Amino acid sequence: MKYHIISIFPESLKSYLESSLLKRAIENKVIDVLFYNIRDYTEDKHNKVDDRPYGGGPGMVISALPVLSAVEEALSKSDKALIVFFTPHGESFSNVMADEIRGEYTDVIFICGHYEGVDARVTQILKTKNVSIGNYVLTGGELPALVMIDAITRRIPGVLGDELSVEENRIATKEPYTRPECFEYKGEEYCVPEVLKSGHHAKIDEFRKGE
Ligand code: ADE
């Protein structure tokens, strides 16, 4: 899976992508992430990415043409691409959507808006899939892009080793415990439930079902 990130702050995603599981997936060439700074696709001498909204109102709107040029470049490096536009009014992201995308596409192009949004002609021309990651308003699309990359990538077979199959085929625990077996905190003792130390798998599954 190849992810293309179109943003005015592409740097802001890098530290997360260079950590832990996603870093390993990139190193193992299971995924690739390409960045496109919208500013690089502007044609005026000040590299202006935004302008005032027609009809008035607060804030600035990201101009259509640099975004369209960036998407064109991403498309030229793609095979079967889905173009995602982030908006709180979009379709709710879920594991089901993650699996559909993983199954149908080789490339996902994320358009990360900011300020008061992106000129509406971008979504009209590109017929984007408009996605929301929850019922709250964020300042931009970079965090939603990371959320989608993380959720899709961890479902690619092999990325989690057998952790995902263990998680989904066995009874996953909502309450994990690790060492030490007991500790004291503010005068109280906290111990791991006995059954988890029994080595009795049927009983452990029963206990986890009860959670
Ligand atoms: N942009 C701003 N808020 C958002 C949200 N909740 N989901 C997706 N994109 C957004």
Coordinates of C-alpha atoms and ligand atoms in Angstrom, one line a residue:
M1 CA 0.0 0.0 0.0
K2 CA 1.3 3.4 -1.0
Y3 CA 0.1 6.5 0.9
H4 CA 0.4 10.0 -0.6
I5 CA 0.0 12.9 1.8
I6 CA -0.9 16.3 0.3
S7 CA -0.6 19.0 3.0
I8 CA 0.8 22.4 3.8
F9 CA 2.6 20.8 6.9
P10 CA 3.9 17.5 5.6
E11 CA 6.8 17.6 8.1
S12 CA 4.3 17.3 11.0
L13 CA 3.5 13.6 10.1
K14 CA 7.1 12.4 9.9
S15 CA 8.0 11.7 13.5
Y16 CA 5.1 9.4 14.0
L17 CA 5.7 7.5 10.7
E18 CA 9.3 7.1 11.8
S19 CA 8.3 5.3 15.0
S20 CA 7.5 1.8 15.9
L21 CA 5.3 -0.3 13.8
L22 CA 4.8 2.0 10.9
K23 CA 8.6 2.5 10.7
R24 CA 9.0 -1.3 10.4
A25 CA 6.3 -1.5 7.8
I26 CA 8.1 1.2 5.7
E27 CA 11.5 -0.5 6.2
N28 CA 10.0 -3.9 5.2
K29 CA 8.5 -2.2 2.1
V30 CA 5.0 -3.2 3.1
I31 CA 4.0 0.4 2.9
D32 CA 5.5 3.5 1.3
V33 CA 4.6 7.1 2.2
L34 CA 5.1 10.0 -0.2
F35 CA 4.7 13.7 0.8
Y36 CA 3.6 16.6 -1.4
N37 CA 3.8 20.1 0.0
I38 CA 1.0 22.2 -1.5
R39 CA 3.2 25.2 -1.4
D40 CA 5.5 23.5 -4.0
Y41 CA 2.7 23.5 -6.5
T42 CA 1.9 27.2 -6.3
E43 CA 2.7 29.4 -9.3
D44 CA 2.9 32.9 -7.9
K45 CA 6.1 34.3 -6.6
H46 CA 5.0 34.4 -3.0
N47 CA 4.0 30.7 -3.0
K48 CA 0.6 31.7 -1.6
V49 CA -1.5 28.6 -0.8
D50 CA -4.7 30.3 0.4
D51 CA -7.0 33.3 -0.2
R52 CA -10.1 34.9 1.3
P53 CA -13.4 33.1 1.0
Y54 CA -15.9 34.3 -1.7
G55 CA -19.1 35.5 0.0
G56 CA -17.1 36.7 3.0
G57 CA -16.6 35.1 6.4
P58 CA -13.6 34.4 8.7
G59 CA -10.4 32.6 7.8
M60 CA -8.8 31.6 4.6
V61 CA -9.5 28.9 2.1
I62 CA -6.8 26.7 0.4
S63 CA -6.7 27.4 -3.3
A64 CA -7.8 24.7 -5.7
L65 CA -5.1 24.7 -8.4
P66 CA -2.0 23.8 -6.3
V67 CA -4.0 21.0 -4.6
L68 CA -5.1 19.7 -8.0
S69 CA -1.5 19.8 -9.3
A70 CA -0.2 17.9 -6.3
V71 CA -2.9 15.3 -6.7
E72 CA -2.0 14.9 -10.4
E73 CA 1.6 14.2 -9.4
A74 CA 0.4 11.7 -6.8
L75 CA -1.8 10.0 -9.4
S76 CA 1.1 9.8 -11.9
K77 CA 2.9 7.7 -9.2
S78 CA -0.1 5.5 -8.4
D79 CA -1.7 2.4 -9.8
K80 CA -5.2 2.1 -8.4
A81 CA -5.8 5.1 -6.3
L82 CA -8.5 6.3 -3.9
I83 CA -8.5 10.0 -3.2
V84 CA -9.6 10.9 0.4
F85 CA -10.6 14.3 1.5
F86 CA -10.9 14.9 5.2
T87 CA -13.9 16.8 6.6
P88 CA -15.9 16.5 9.8
H89 CA -19.0 16.1 7.5
G90 CA -17.6 13.0 5.8
E91 CA -18.4 9.3 6.1
S92 CA -17.2 7.8 9.4
F93 CA -14.0 5.9 9.3
S94 CA -14.1 2.4 10.6
N95 CA -12.3 -1.0 10.5
V96 CA -14.8 -2.0 7.7
M97 CA -13.7 1.0 5.6
A98 CA -10.0 0.2 6.3
D99 CA -10.5 -3.3 5.0
E100 CA -12.4 -2.2 1.9
I101 CA -9.7 0.3 1.1
R102 CA -7.0 -2.3 1.7
G103 CA -8.8 -4.8 -0.5
E104 CA -9.6 -2.5 -3.5
Y105 CA -6.7 0.0 -3.8
T106 CA -2.9 0.1 -4.2
D107 CA -2.7 3.8 -3.4
V108 CA -4.5 6.2 -1.1
I109 CA -4.1 9.9 -1.7
F110 CA -4.9 12.0 1.4
I111 CA -5.9 15.7 0.9
C112 CA -5.3 17.4 4.3
G113 CA -7.1 20.7 4.5
H114 CA -6.6 23.5 7.0
Y115 CA -8.1 26.9 8.0
E116 CA -11.6 27.2 6.7
G117 CA -11.1 24.4 4.3
V118 CA -10.2 23.7 0.7
D119 CA -11.9 25.3 -2.4
A120 CA -14.9 23.1 -2.9
R121 CA -14.1 22.6 -6.6
V122 CA -11.3 20.2 -5.6
T123 CA -13.7 17.6 -4.2
Q124 CA -16.2 18.2 -7.0
I125 CA -13.5 17.7 -9.7
L126 CA -11.8 14.7 -8.1
K127 CA -14.9 13.0 -6.8
T128 CA -13.1 12.4 -3.5
K129 CA -14.2 10.0 -0.8
N130 CA -15.0 12.4 2.1
V131 CA -14.0 10.9 5.4
S132 CA -14.4 12.0 9.1
I133 CA -12.6 10.3 11.9
G134 CA -15.0 11.4 14.6
N135 CA -17.6 13.9 15.9
Y136 CA -15.3 16.7 16.7
V137 CA -13.5 19.4 14.7
L138 CA -9.8 19.2 14.2
T139 CA -7.5 22.0 12.9
G140 CA -6.4 20.0 9.9
G141 CA -6.3 16.7 8.0
E142 CA -2.9 15.5 9.1
L143 CA -4.0 13.7 12.3
P144 CA -6.9 12.0 10.4
A145 CA -4.3 10.9 7.7
L146 CA -2.1 9.3 10.4
V147 CA -5.2 7.6 12.0
M148 CA -6.1 6.1 8.7
I149 CA -2.6 5.0 7.8
D150 CA -2.2 3.4 11.2
A151 CA -5.5 1.6 11.2
I152 CA -5.2 0.3 7.6
T153 CA -1.5 -0.7 7.9
R154 CA -1.9 -2.8 11.1
R155 CA -4.6 -4.8 9.2
I156 CA -2.2 -5.7 6.4
P157 CA -1.3 -9.4 6.9
G158 CA 2.2 -9.8 8.3
V159 CA 2.5 -6.3 9.7
L160 CA 1.6 -7.3 13.3
G161 CA 3.2 -10.7 13.1
D162 CA 0.6 -13.0 14.5
E163 CA -0.7 -10.4 16.9
L164 CA -3.7 -9.4 14.9
S165 CA -4.8 -12.9 14.2
V166 CA -4.3 -13.7 17.9
E167 CA -6.3 -10.6 18.8
E168 CA -9.2 -11.3 16.4
N169 CA -9.4 -15.1 16.5
R170 CA -8.9 -15.6 20.2
I171 CA -10.5 -13.8 23.0
A172 CA -8.8 -10.5 23.2
T173 CA -8.3 -9.0 26.6
K174 CA -9.5 -5.6 27.4
E175 CA -7.5 -5.7 30.7
P176 CA -3.9 -6.7 30.1
Y177 CA -1.5 -7.2 33.0
T178 CA 2.3 -7.5 33.1
R179 CA 5.0 -7.7 35.8
P180 CA 5.2 -7.1 38.7
E181 CA 2.6 -9.6 39.9
C182 CA 1.7 -7.3 42.8
F183 CA 2.5 -3.7 43.8
E184 CA 1.6 -1.2 46.4
Y185 CA 0.3 2.2 45.4
K186 CA -0.8 4.8 47.9
G187 CA -1.3 2.2 50.7
E188 CA -3.3 -0.3 48.6
E189 CA -2.0 -3.6 47.1
Y190 CA -2.8 -4.3 43.5
C191 CA -2.3 -7.9 42.2
V192 CA -2.8 -9.7 38.9
P193 CA -6.0 -11.9 38.9
E194 CA -5.0 -15.5 40.0
V195 CA -6.6 -17.1 37.0
L196 CA -4.2 -15.4 34.6
K197 CA -1.3 -17.1 36.4
S198 CA -2.8 -20.5 36.3
G199 CA -1.7 -21.5 32.8
H200 CA -5.2 -23.0 32.2
H201 CA -6.1 -21.6 28.8
A202 CA -9.8 -22.5 28.9
K203 CA -10.2 -20.8 32.2
I204 CA -8.3 -17.8 31.0
D205 CA -10.5 -17.5 27.9
E206 CA -13.6 -17.8 30.2
F207 CA -12.3 -15.0 32.4
R208 CA -11.6 -12.7 29.4
K209 CA -15.1 -13.4 28.0
G210 CA -16.4 -12.2 31.4
E211 CA -14.5 -8.9 31.1
Ligands
ADE1 N1 -11.1 17.9 9.7 C1 -11.5 18.5 10.8 N2 -12.1 17.7 11.7 C2 -12.1 16.5 11.1 C3 -12.6 15.2 11.6 N3 -13.2 15.1 12.7 N4 -12.4 14.2 10.7 C4 -11.8 14.3 9.5 N5 -11.3 15.5 9.1 C5 -11.5 16.6 9.9

